[in-house]
C-alpha cells in the first residue's frame, strides 16, 4: 500500500519570517490523522529555521535542489550531507524550472538522485513534457528519455524509497491541470517503465502529479490508481490552501 505524499514547493517565495509563520500555521491546522505524508520545500536559506519549526510535527522538510558531490570546488552549491545535518529528509531533483532555466540535464538529475539515496535523503525526481511534446505525440518518449538515466543509477533496494513527480510543464503555474485521465495514463506508463526494470518493486514507487493542483481538483486527481500524491507550487504558499489539499485527499 503506497502512502499518499503531498509536498509543497515554495520555489523562490517566503522570507524567513513568513516561512516560520506559515509552517507554524500549517502545523496547527493540519488534520491529526497521519494517513497522508506531508512535506514542504522552502527556500534554501530558510531550511535551518524550517527544520527547527517542523521538528516533531508531521511536516517533512525538503530542499529544492542539491549538488551531487560530497564536497569540493563547487562554488555556491550545497551537498546532501549539508542538507542532512540540518534535518532535511527529502530533496526535489530535476524540477522543470531547473532544467529550463539552469540547463540541468537528465544525466545530472540521475547523479543527484544517486547522491541523495546514498545520503539517506528521499529524492523527488521531476519529469514531464512541454506542450509542444504533448501536441506532437511525444509525451511518453520524453518521459522515457528523462526517466531512463535515473533508473540506470538505481539498485533494487532504492526503488521503494524513490518518489517520482510527473509534472507536465504546460500545467505548472498556468492554472491548466492535466485531466485525471491524462495524469493516470502517464503515471501508469511511468510505473510500467519502473516495472520493466525492477519488477514488482515498482508497486512501491510513489508517483506524484504536479501542475496547478489545488483543493478543488486534488481529490479527483488522487482518485486515480497510479496517482499517489502531489507536488504543489502556488497552492502550497498559504496554510489554508495547502491544508485544504491535505483535507481533500485524507
Ligand atoms: C511545481 O512547481 O512543481 C508546481 C506544480 O507548481 P504549481 O502547482 O503552481 O503549478
PDB file of C-alpha atoms and ligand atoms in Angstrom:
ATOM      1  CA  UNK A   1       0.000   0.000   0.000  1.00  0.00           C
ATOM      2  CA  UNK A   2       1.512   3.328  -1.056  1.00  0.00           C
ATOM      3  CA  UNK A   3       1.098   6.193   1.388  1.00  0.00           C
ATOM      4  CA  UNK A   4      -0.191   9.367  -0.248  1.00  0.00           C
ATOM      5  CA  UNK A   5       2.507  12.045  -0.261  1.00  0.00           C
ATOM      6  CA  UNK A   6       1.702  15.740  -0.717  1.00  0.00           C
ATOM      7  CA  UNK A   7       4.706  18.055  -0.929  1.00  0.00           C
ATOM      8  CA  UNK A   8       4.672  21.840  -1.305  1.00  0.00           C
ATOM      9  CA  UNK A   9       7.331  23.549  -3.402  1.00  0.00           C
ATOM     10  CA  UNK A  10       7.689  27.155  -2.318  1.00  0.00           C
ATOM     11  CA  UNK A  11      10.198  27.956  -5.089  1.00  0.00           C
ATOM     12  CA  UNK A  12      11.649  31.464  -4.598  1.00  0.00           C
ATOM     13  CA  UNK A  13       8.934  32.630  -2.202  1.00  0.00           C
ATOM     14  CA  UNK A  14       8.671  33.452   1.522  1.00  0.00           C
ATOM     15  CA  UNK A  15      11.326  35.142   3.637  1.00  0.00           C
ATOM     16  CA  UNK A  16      12.494  33.761   6.968  1.00  0.00           C
ATOM     17  CA  UNK A  17       9.702  35.306   8.975  1.00  0.00           C
ATOM     18  CA  UNK A  18       6.956  34.161   6.591  1.00  0.00           C
ATOM     19  CA  UNK A  19       8.495  30.695   6.387  1.00  0.00           C
ATOM     20  CA  UNK A  20       8.325  30.280  10.155  1.00  0.00           C
ATOM     21  CA  UNK A  21       4.826  31.743  10.422  1.00  0.00           C
ATOM     22  CA  UNK A  22       3.378  29.720   7.522  1.00  0.00           C
ATOM     23  CA  UNK A  23       4.846  26.457   8.784  1.00  0.00           C
ATOM     24  CA  UNK A  24       3.523  27.119  12.294  1.00  0.00           C
ATOM     25  CA  UNK A  25       0.069  27.815  10.896  1.00  0.00           C
ATOM     26  CA  UNK A  26       0.183  24.643   8.792  1.00  0.00           C
ATOM     27  CA  UNK A  27       1.247  22.532  11.774  1.00  0.00           C
ATOM     28  CA  UNK A  28      -1.624  23.942  13.785  1.00  0.00           C
ATOM     29  CA  UNK A  29      -4.234  23.439  11.043  1.00  0.00           C
ATOM     30  CA  UNK A  30      -3.193  20.040   9.626  1.00  0.00           C
ATOM     31  CA  UNK A  31      -5.604  17.207  10.407  1.00  0.00           C
ATOM     32  CA  UNK A  32      -4.226  14.948  13.120  1.00  0.00           C
ATOM     33  CA  UNK A  33      -4.657  11.705  11.185  1.00  0.00           C
ATOM     34  CA  UNK A  34      -1.351  10.746   9.586  1.00  0.00           C
ATOM     35  CA  UNK A  35      -2.711   8.820   6.610  1.00  0.00           C
ATOM     36  CA  UNK A  36      -1.118  11.377   4.276  1.00  0.00           C
ATOM     37  CA  UNK A  37       2.600  12.161   4.303  1.00  0.00           C
ATOM     38  CA  UNK A  38       3.294  15.890   4.120  1.00  0.00           C
ATOM     39  CA  UNK A  39       6.367  17.852   3.029  1.00  0.00           C
ATOM     40  CA  UNK A  40       7.344  21.449   2.336  1.00  0.00           C
ATOM     41  CA  UNK A  41      10.324  22.609   0.278  1.00  0.00           C
ATOM     42  CA  UNK A  42      11.215  26.155   1.325  1.00  0.00           C
ATOM     43  CA  UNK A  43      13.993  28.453   0.056  1.00  0.00           C
ATOM     44  CA  UNK A  44      17.495  27.118   0.816  1.00  0.00           C
ATOM     45  CA  UNK A  45      18.452  29.904   3.250  1.00  0.00           C
ATOM     46  CA  UNK A  46      15.403  29.154   5.378  1.00  0.00           C
ATOM     47  CA  UNK A  47      15.928  25.381   5.615  1.00  0.00           C
ATOM     48  CA  UNK A  48      17.582  25.525   9.036  1.00  0.00           C
ATOM     49  CA  UNK A  49      14.748  27.559  10.545  1.00  0.00           C
ATOM     50  CA  UNK A  50      12.148  25.435   8.760  1.00  0.00           C
ATOM     51  CA  UNK A  51      13.622  22.239  10.225  1.00  0.00           C
ATOM     52  CA  UNK A  52      13.546  23.787  13.699  1.00  0.00           C
ATOM     53  CA  UNK A  53       9.884  24.776  13.385  1.00  0.00           C
ATOM     54  CA  UNK A  54       8.851  21.451  11.827  1.00  0.00           C
ATOM     55  CA  UNK A  55      10.732  19.260  14.325  1.00  0.00           C
ATOM     56  CA  UNK A  56       8.340  16.799  15.965  1.00  0.00           C
ATOM     57  CA  UNK A  57       5.500  17.725  13.591  1.00  0.00           C
ATOM     58  CA  UNK A  58       4.207  15.712  10.644  1.00  0.00           C
ATOM     59  CA  UNK A  59       5.822  18.046   8.093  1.00  0.00           C
ATOM     60  CA  UNK A  60       8.976  16.792   6.377  1.00  0.00           C
ATOM     61  CA  UNK A  61      11.299  19.496   5.159  1.00  0.00           C
ATOM     62  CA  UNK A  62      12.583  19.106   1.605  1.00  0.00           C
ATOM     63  CA  UNK A  63      15.248  21.003  -0.316  1.00  0.00           C
ATOM     64  CA  UNK A  64      14.503  22.273  -3.828  1.00  0.00           C
ATOM     65  CA  UNK A  65      17.865  21.230  -5.264  1.00  0.00           C
ATOM     66  CA  UNK A  66      21.217  19.716  -4.281  1.00  0.00           C
ATOM     67  CA  UNK A  67      24.654  19.135  -5.780  1.00  0.00           C
ATOM     68  CA  UNK A  68      25.776  15.564  -6.384  1.00  0.00           C
ATOM     69  CA  UNK A  69      29.309  15.942  -4.974  1.00  0.00           C
ATOM     70  CA  UNK A  70      30.045  15.429  -1.298  1.00  0.00           C
ATOM     71  CA  UNK A  71      32.435  18.373  -1.215  1.00  0.00           C
ATOM     72  CA  UNK A  72      34.967  20.178  -3.371  1.00  0.00           C
ATOM     73  CA  UNK A  73      35.394  23.159  -5.662  1.00  0.00           C
ATOM     74  CA  UNK A  74      31.724  23.795  -6.470  1.00  0.00           C
ATOM     75  CA  UNK A  75      31.183  27.425  -5.539  1.00  0.00           C
ATOM     76  CA  UNK A  76      27.659  28.215  -4.453  1.00  0.00           C
ATOM     77  CA  UNK A  77      26.484  24.627  -4.193  1.00  0.00           C
ATOM     78  CA  UNK A  78      25.057  22.611  -1.284  1.00  0.00           C
ATOM     79  CA  UNK A  79      25.641  18.874  -0.728  1.00  0.00           C
ATOM     80  CA  UNK A  80      23.359  16.130   0.507  1.00  0.00           C
ATOM     81  CA  UNK A  81      25.402  15.979   3.736  1.00  0.00           C
ATOM     82  CA  UNK A  82      24.752  19.690   4.314  1.00  0.00           C
ATOM     83  CA  UNK A  83      21.035  19.079   3.936  1.00  0.00           C
ATOM     84  CA  UNK A  84      21.100  16.060   6.219  1.00  0.00           C
ATOM     85  CA  UNK A  85      22.824  17.906   9.045  1.00  0.00           C
ATOM     86  CA  UNK A  86      20.022  20.472   9.072  1.00  0.00           C
ATOM     87  CA  UNK A  87      17.357  17.790   9.391  1.00  0.00           C
ATOM     88  CA  UNK A  88      16.203  17.891   5.777  1.00  0.00           C
ATOM     89  CA  UNK A  89      14.784  14.496   4.739  1.00  0.00           C
ATOM     90  CA  UNK A  90      13.672  14.955   1.108  1.00  0.00           C
ATOM     91  CA  UNK A  91      15.012  16.739  -1.945  1.00  0.00           C
ATOM     92  CA  UNK A  92      13.305  17.807  -5.176  1.00  0.00           C
ATOM     93  CA  UNK A  93      15.539  16.926  -8.119  1.00  0.00           C
ATOM     94  CA  UNK A  94      15.245  17.992 -11.758  1.00  0.00           C
ATOM     95  CA  UNK A  95      12.284  20.347 -11.423  1.00  0.00           C
ATOM     96  CA  UNK A  96      11.368  21.626 -14.895  1.00  0.00           C
ATOM     97  CA  UNK A  97      12.400  25.161 -13.857  1.00  0.00           C
ATOM     98  CA  UNK A  98      15.900  23.854 -13.134  1.00  0.00           C
ATOM     99  CA  UNK A  99      16.003  22.012 -16.443  1.00  0.00           C
ATOM    100  CA  UNK A 100      14.646  25.052 -18.327  1.00  0.00           C
ATOM    101  CA  UNK A 101      16.455  27.992 -16.679  1.00  0.00           C
ATOM    102  CA  UNK A 102      19.616  26.328 -15.368  1.00  0.00           C
ATOM    103  CA  UNK A 103      20.250  23.796 -18.104  1.00  0.00           C
ATOM    104  CA  UNK A 104      20.041  20.807 -15.797  1.00  0.00           C
ATOM    105  CA  UNK A 105      20.296  17.596 -17.811  1.00  0.00           C
ATOM    106  CA  UNK A 106      18.754  14.191 -17.159  1.00  0.00           C
ATOM    107  CA  UNK A 107      22.290  12.888 -16.569  1.00  0.00           C
ATOM    108  CA  UNK A 108      22.792  15.414 -13.762  1.00  0.00           C
ATOM    109  CA  UNK A 109      19.377  14.547 -12.374  1.00  0.00           C
ATOM    110  CA  UNK A 110      20.489  10.911 -12.205  1.00  0.00           C
ATOM    111  CA  UNK A 111      23.761  11.836 -10.439  1.00  0.00           C
ATOM    112  CA  UNK A 112      21.864  13.900  -7.879  1.00  0.00           C
ATOM    113  CA  UNK A 113      19.355  11.099  -7.351  1.00  0.00           C
ATOM    114  CA  UNK A 114      22.164   8.627  -6.641  1.00  0.00           C
ATOM    115  CA  UNK A 115      23.840  11.075  -4.242  1.00  0.00           C
ATOM    116  CA  UNK A 116      20.583  11.711  -2.380  1.00  0.00           C
ATOM    117  CA  UNK A 117      19.873   7.996  -1.962  1.00  0.00           C
ATOM    118  CA  UNK A 118      23.434   7.345  -0.771  1.00  0.00           C
ATOM    119  CA  UNK A 119      22.994  10.023   1.885  1.00  0.00           C
ATOM    120  CA  UNK A 120      19.604   8.713   3.047  1.00  0.00           C
ATOM    121  CA  UNK A 121      17.558  11.536   1.509  1.00  0.00           C
ATOM    122  CA  UNK A 122      14.310  10.782  -0.329  1.00  0.00           C
ATOM    123  CA  UNK A 123      14.645  12.064  -3.903  1.00  0.00           C
ATOM    124  CA  UNK A 124      11.554  13.554  -5.528  1.00  0.00           C
ATOM    125  CA  UNK A 125      12.548  13.261  -9.173  1.00  0.00           C
ATOM    126  CA  UNK A 126      10.581  15.529 -11.514  1.00  0.00           C
ATOM    127  CA  UNK A 127       9.856  14.584 -15.102  1.00  0.00           C
ATOM    128  CA  UNK A 128       7.385  15.954 -17.622  1.00  0.00           C
ATOM    129  CA  UNK A 129       6.803  17.062 -21.160  1.00  0.00           C
ATOM    130  CA  UNK A 130       6.475  20.523 -22.698  1.00  0.00           C
ATOM    131  CA  UNK A 131       3.260  21.488 -24.512  1.00  0.00           C
ATOM    132  CA  UNK A 132       4.963  21.038 -27.931  1.00  0.00           C
ATOM    133  CA  UNK A 133       5.928  17.485 -26.944  1.00  0.00           C
ATOM    134  CA  UNK A 134       2.358  16.630 -25.993  1.00  0.00           C
ATOM    135  CA  UNK A 135       0.949  18.172 -29.157  1.00  0.00           C
ATOM    136  CA  UNK A 136       3.473  16.232 -31.242  1.00  0.00           C
ATOM    137  CA  UNK A 137       2.514  12.958 -29.512  1.00  0.00           C
ATOM    138  CA  UNK A 138       5.941  12.744 -27.854  1.00  0.00           C
ATOM    139  CA  UNK A 139       4.825  12.690 -24.199  1.00  0.00           C
ATOM    140  CA  UNK A 140       5.851   9.112 -23.455  1.00  0.00           C
ATOM    141  CA  UNK A 141       9.105   9.447 -25.421  1.00  0.00           C
ATOM    142  CA  UNK A 142      10.099  12.478 -23.311  1.00  0.00           C
ATOM    143  CA  UNK A 143       9.143  10.672 -20.108  1.00  0.00           C
ATOM    144  CA  UNK A 144      11.282   7.704 -21.139  1.00  0.00           C
ATOM    145  CA  UNK A 145      14.275   9.910 -22.029  1.00  0.00           C
ATOM    146  CA  UNK A 146      14.112  11.679 -18.646  1.00  0.00           C
ATOM    147  CA  UNK A 147      13.435   8.547 -16.618  1.00  0.00           C
ATOM    148  CA  UNK A 148      15.937   6.118 -18.134  1.00  0.00           C
ATOM    149  CA  UNK A 149      19.139   7.706 -16.703  1.00  0.00           C
ATOM    150  CA  UNK A 150      17.540   7.743 -13.248  1.00  0.00           C
ATOM    151  CA  UNK A 151      16.506   4.085 -13.439  1.00  0.00           C
ATOM    152  CA  UNK A 152      20.059   3.262 -14.563  1.00  0.00           C
ATOM    153  CA  UNK A 153      21.584   4.506 -11.291  1.00  0.00           C
ATOM    154  CA  UNK A 154      19.110   2.709  -9.012  1.00  0.00           C
ATOM    155  CA  UNK A 155      19.806  -0.521  -7.139  1.00  0.00           C
ATOM    156  CA  UNK A 156      16.783  -2.704  -6.275  1.00  0.00           C
ATOM    157  CA  UNK A 157      16.710  -1.636  -2.564  1.00  0.00           C
ATOM    158  CA  UNK A 158      16.438   2.050  -3.634  1.00  0.00           C
ATOM    159  CA  UNK A 159      13.246   1.545  -5.561  1.00  0.00           C
ATOM    160  CA  UNK A 160      10.715   1.728  -2.685  1.00  0.00           C
ATOM    161  CA  UNK A 161      12.289   4.990  -1.450  1.00  0.00           C
ATOM    162  CA  UNK A 162      12.077   6.762  -4.787  1.00  0.00           C
ATOM    163  CA  UNK A 163       9.397   9.378  -5.398  1.00  0.00           C
ATOM    164  CA  UNK A 164       8.729  10.458  -8.986  1.00  0.00           C
ATOM    165  CA  UNK A 165       6.793  13.655  -9.710  1.00  0.00           C
ATOM    166  CA  UNK A 166       5.092  13.739 -13.097  1.00  0.00           C
ATOM    167  CA  UNK A 167       4.747  17.419 -13.904  1.00  0.00           C
ATOM    168  CA  UNK A 168       3.546  18.312 -17.392  1.00  0.00           C
ATOM    169  CA  UNK A 169       5.360  21.611 -17.917  1.00  0.00           C
ATOM    170  CA  UNK A 170       2.301  23.171 -19.584  1.00  0.00           C
ATOM    171  CA  UNK A 171       0.354  22.695 -16.342  1.00  0.00           C
ATOM    172  CA  UNK A 172       2.886  24.248 -13.942  1.00  0.00           C
ATOM    173  CA  UNK A 173       1.833  27.643 -12.626  1.00  0.00           C
ATOM    174  CA  UNK A 174      -0.578  28.084 -15.547  1.00  0.00           C
ATOM    175  CA  UNK A 175      -3.852  27.147 -13.905  1.00  0.00           C
ATOM    176  CA  UNK A 176      -4.209  24.386 -16.553  1.00  0.00           C
ATOM    177  CA  UNK A 177      -4.379  20.981 -14.921  1.00  0.00           C
ATOM    178  CA  UNK A 178      -3.967  17.684 -16.717  1.00  0.00           C
ATOM    179  CA  UNK A 179      -7.229  15.782 -16.578  1.00  0.00           C
ATOM    180  CA  UNK A 180      -7.302  12.877 -14.161  1.00  0.00           C
ATOM    181  CA  UNK A 181      -7.296  10.513 -17.162  1.00  0.00           C
ATOM    182  CA  UNK A 182      -4.269  12.250 -18.747  1.00  0.00           C
ATOM    183  CA  UNK A 183      -2.379  12.044 -15.446  1.00  0.00           C
ATOM    184  CA  UNK A 184      -3.298   8.387 -14.925  1.00  0.00           C
ATOM    185  CA  UNK A 185      -2.174   7.457 -18.442  1.00  0.00           C
ATOM    186  CA  UNK A 186       1.317   8.885 -17.879  1.00  0.00           C
ATOM    187  CA  UNK A 187       1.596   7.604 -14.293  1.00  0.00           C
ATOM    188  CA  UNK A 188       0.721   4.069 -15.432  1.00  0.00           C
ATOM    189  CA  UNK A 189       3.360   4.366 -18.157  1.00  0.00           C
ATOM    190  CA  UNK A 190       5.987   5.523 -15.630  1.00  0.00           C
ATOM    191  CA  UNK A 191       5.185   2.612 -13.329  1.00  0.00           C
ATOM    192  CA  UNK A 192       5.385   0.203 -16.259  1.00  0.00           C
ATOM    193  CA  UNK A 193       8.854   1.548 -17.094  1.00  0.00           C
ATOM    194  CA  UNK A 194       9.979   1.009 -13.482  1.00  0.00           C
ATOM    195  CA  UNK A 195       8.393  -2.459 -13.521  1.00  0.00           C
ATOM    196  CA  UNK A 196      10.230  -3.453 -16.683  1.00  0.00           C
ATOM    197  CA  UNK A 197      13.498  -2.952 -14.811  1.00  0.00           C
ATOM    198  CA  UNK A 198      12.637  -3.698 -11.181  1.00  0.00           C
ATOM    199  CA  UNK A 199       9.575  -5.986 -11.439  1.00  0.00           C
ATOM    200  CA  UNK A 200       7.153  -5.860  -8.509  1.00  0.00           C
ATOM    201  CA  UNK A 201       9.178  -3.257  -6.567  1.00  0.00           C
ATOM    202  CA  UNK A 202       7.560  -0.777  -8.975  1.00  0.00           C
ATOM    203  CA  UNK A 203       4.342  -1.123  -6.973  1.00  0.00           C
ATOM    204  CA  UNK A 204       6.047   0.685  -4.089  1.00  0.00           C
ATOM    205  CA  UNK A 205       7.288   3.722  -6.020  1.00  0.00           C
ATOM    206  CA  UNK A 206       5.181   6.753  -5.286  1.00  0.00           C
ATOM    207  CA  UNK A 207       4.311   8.867  -8.314  1.00  0.00           C
ATOM    208  CA  UNK A 208       3.113  12.379  -7.548  1.00  0.00           C
ATOM    209  CA  UNK A 209       1.253  14.573 -10.008  1.00  0.00           C
ATOM    210  CA  UNK A 210       2.247  18.239 -10.220  1.00  0.00           C
ATOM    211  CA  UNK A 211       0.681  21.086 -12.159  1.00  0.00           C
ATOM    212  CA  UNK A 212      -1.842  23.555 -10.744  1.00  0.00           C
ATOM    213  CA  UNK A 213      -3.082  21.193  -8.018  1.00  0.00           C
ATOM    214  CA  UNK A 214      -5.475  22.936  -5.623  1.00  0.00           C
ATOM    215  CA  UNK A 215      -8.057  21.966  -3.009  1.00  0.00           C
ATOM    216  CA  UNK A 216     -10.807  21.786  -5.657  1.00  0.00           C
ATOM    217  CA  UNK A 217      -9.081  19.325  -8.025  1.00  0.00           C
ATOM    218  CA  UNK A 218      -6.822  17.280  -5.725  1.00  0.00           C
ATOM    219  CA  UNK A 219      -9.383  14.636  -4.813  1.00  0.00           C
ATOM    220  CA  UNK A 220     -10.267  13.778  -8.414  1.00  0.00           C
ATOM    221  CA  UNK A 221      -6.608  13.523  -9.475  1.00  0.00           C
ATOM    222  CA  UNK A 222      -5.654  11.403  -6.492  1.00  0.00           C
ATOM    223  CA  UNK A 223      -8.578   9.050  -7.031  1.00  0.00           C
ATOM    224  CA  UNK A 224      -6.646   7.601  -9.993  1.00  0.00           C
ATOM    225  CA  UNK A 225      -4.948   4.299  -9.123  1.00  0.00           C
ATOM    226  CA  UNK A 226      -1.405   5.372 -10.044  1.00  0.00           C
ATOM    227  CA  UNK A 227      -1.568   8.947  -8.691  1.00  0.00           C
ATOM    228  CA  UNK A 228      -0.005   8.638  -5.253  1.00  0.00           C
ATOM    229  CA  UNK A 229       0.320  12.254  -4.246  1.00  0.00           C
ATOM    230  CA  UNK A 230       1.009  15.743  -5.483  1.00  0.00           C
ATOM    231  CA  UNK A 231       3.831  18.232  -5.827  1.00  0.00           C
ATOM    232  CA  UNK A 232       2.186  21.590  -5.270  1.00  0.00           C
ATOM    233  CA  UNK A 233       3.558  25.021  -6.136  1.00  0.00           C
ATOM    234  CA  UNK A 234       1.259  28.033  -5.859  1.00  0.00           C
ATOM    235  CA  UNK A 235      -1.381  26.385  -3.690  1.00  0.00           C
ATOM    236  CA  UNK A 236       1.223  25.409  -1.086  1.00  0.00           C
ATOM    237  CA  UNK A 237       2.157  29.004  -0.249  1.00  0.00           C
ATOM    238  CA  UNK A 238      -0.597  29.584   2.290  1.00  0.00           C
ATOM    239  CA  UNK A 239      -1.625  27.305   5.122  1.00  0.00           C
ATOM    240  CA  UNK A 240      -5.311  27.384   4.214  1.00  0.00           C
ATOM    241  CA  UNK A 241      -4.933  26.212   0.610  1.00  0.00           C
ATOM    242  CA  UNK A 242      -2.220  23.648   1.390  1.00  0.00           C
ATOM    243  CA  UNK A 243      -4.151  22.201   4.315  1.00  0.00           C
ATOM    244  CA  UNK A 244      -7.247  22.266   2.077  1.00  0.00           C
ATOM    245  CA  UNK A 245      -5.457  19.887  -0.305  1.00  0.00           C
ATOM    246  CA  UNK A 246      -4.450  17.551   2.525  1.00  0.00           C
ATOM    247  CA  UNK A 247      -8.014  17.564   3.849  1.00  0.00           C
ATOM    248  CA  UNK A 248      -9.419  16.890   0.376  1.00  0.00           C
ATOM    249  CA  UNK A 249      -7.315  13.739  -0.062  1.00  0.00           C
ATOM    250  CA  UNK A 250      -7.279  12.465   3.549  1.00  0.00           C
TER     251      UNK A 250
HETATM  252  C1  LIG B   1       5.535  22.987  -9.184  1.00  0.00           C
HETATM  253  O1  LIG B   1       6.199  23.986  -9.095  1.00  0.00           O
HETATM  254  O2  LIG B   1       6.080  21.889  -9.032  1.00  0.00           O
HETATM  255  C2  LIG B   1       4.112  23.109  -9.465  1.00  0.00           C
HETATM  256  C3  LIG B   1       3.431  22.049  -9.739  1.00  0.00           C
HETATM  257  O3  LIG B   1       3.587  24.394  -9.439  1.00  0.00           O
HETATM  258  P1  LIG B   1       2.018  24.784  -9.495  1.00  0.00           P
HETATM  259  O4  LIG B   1       1.310  23.899  -8.503  1.00  0.00           O
HETATM  260  O5  LIG B   1       1.973  26.234  -9.106  1.00  0.00           O
HETATM  261  O6  LIG B   1       1.560  24.523 -10.888  1.00  0.00           O
END
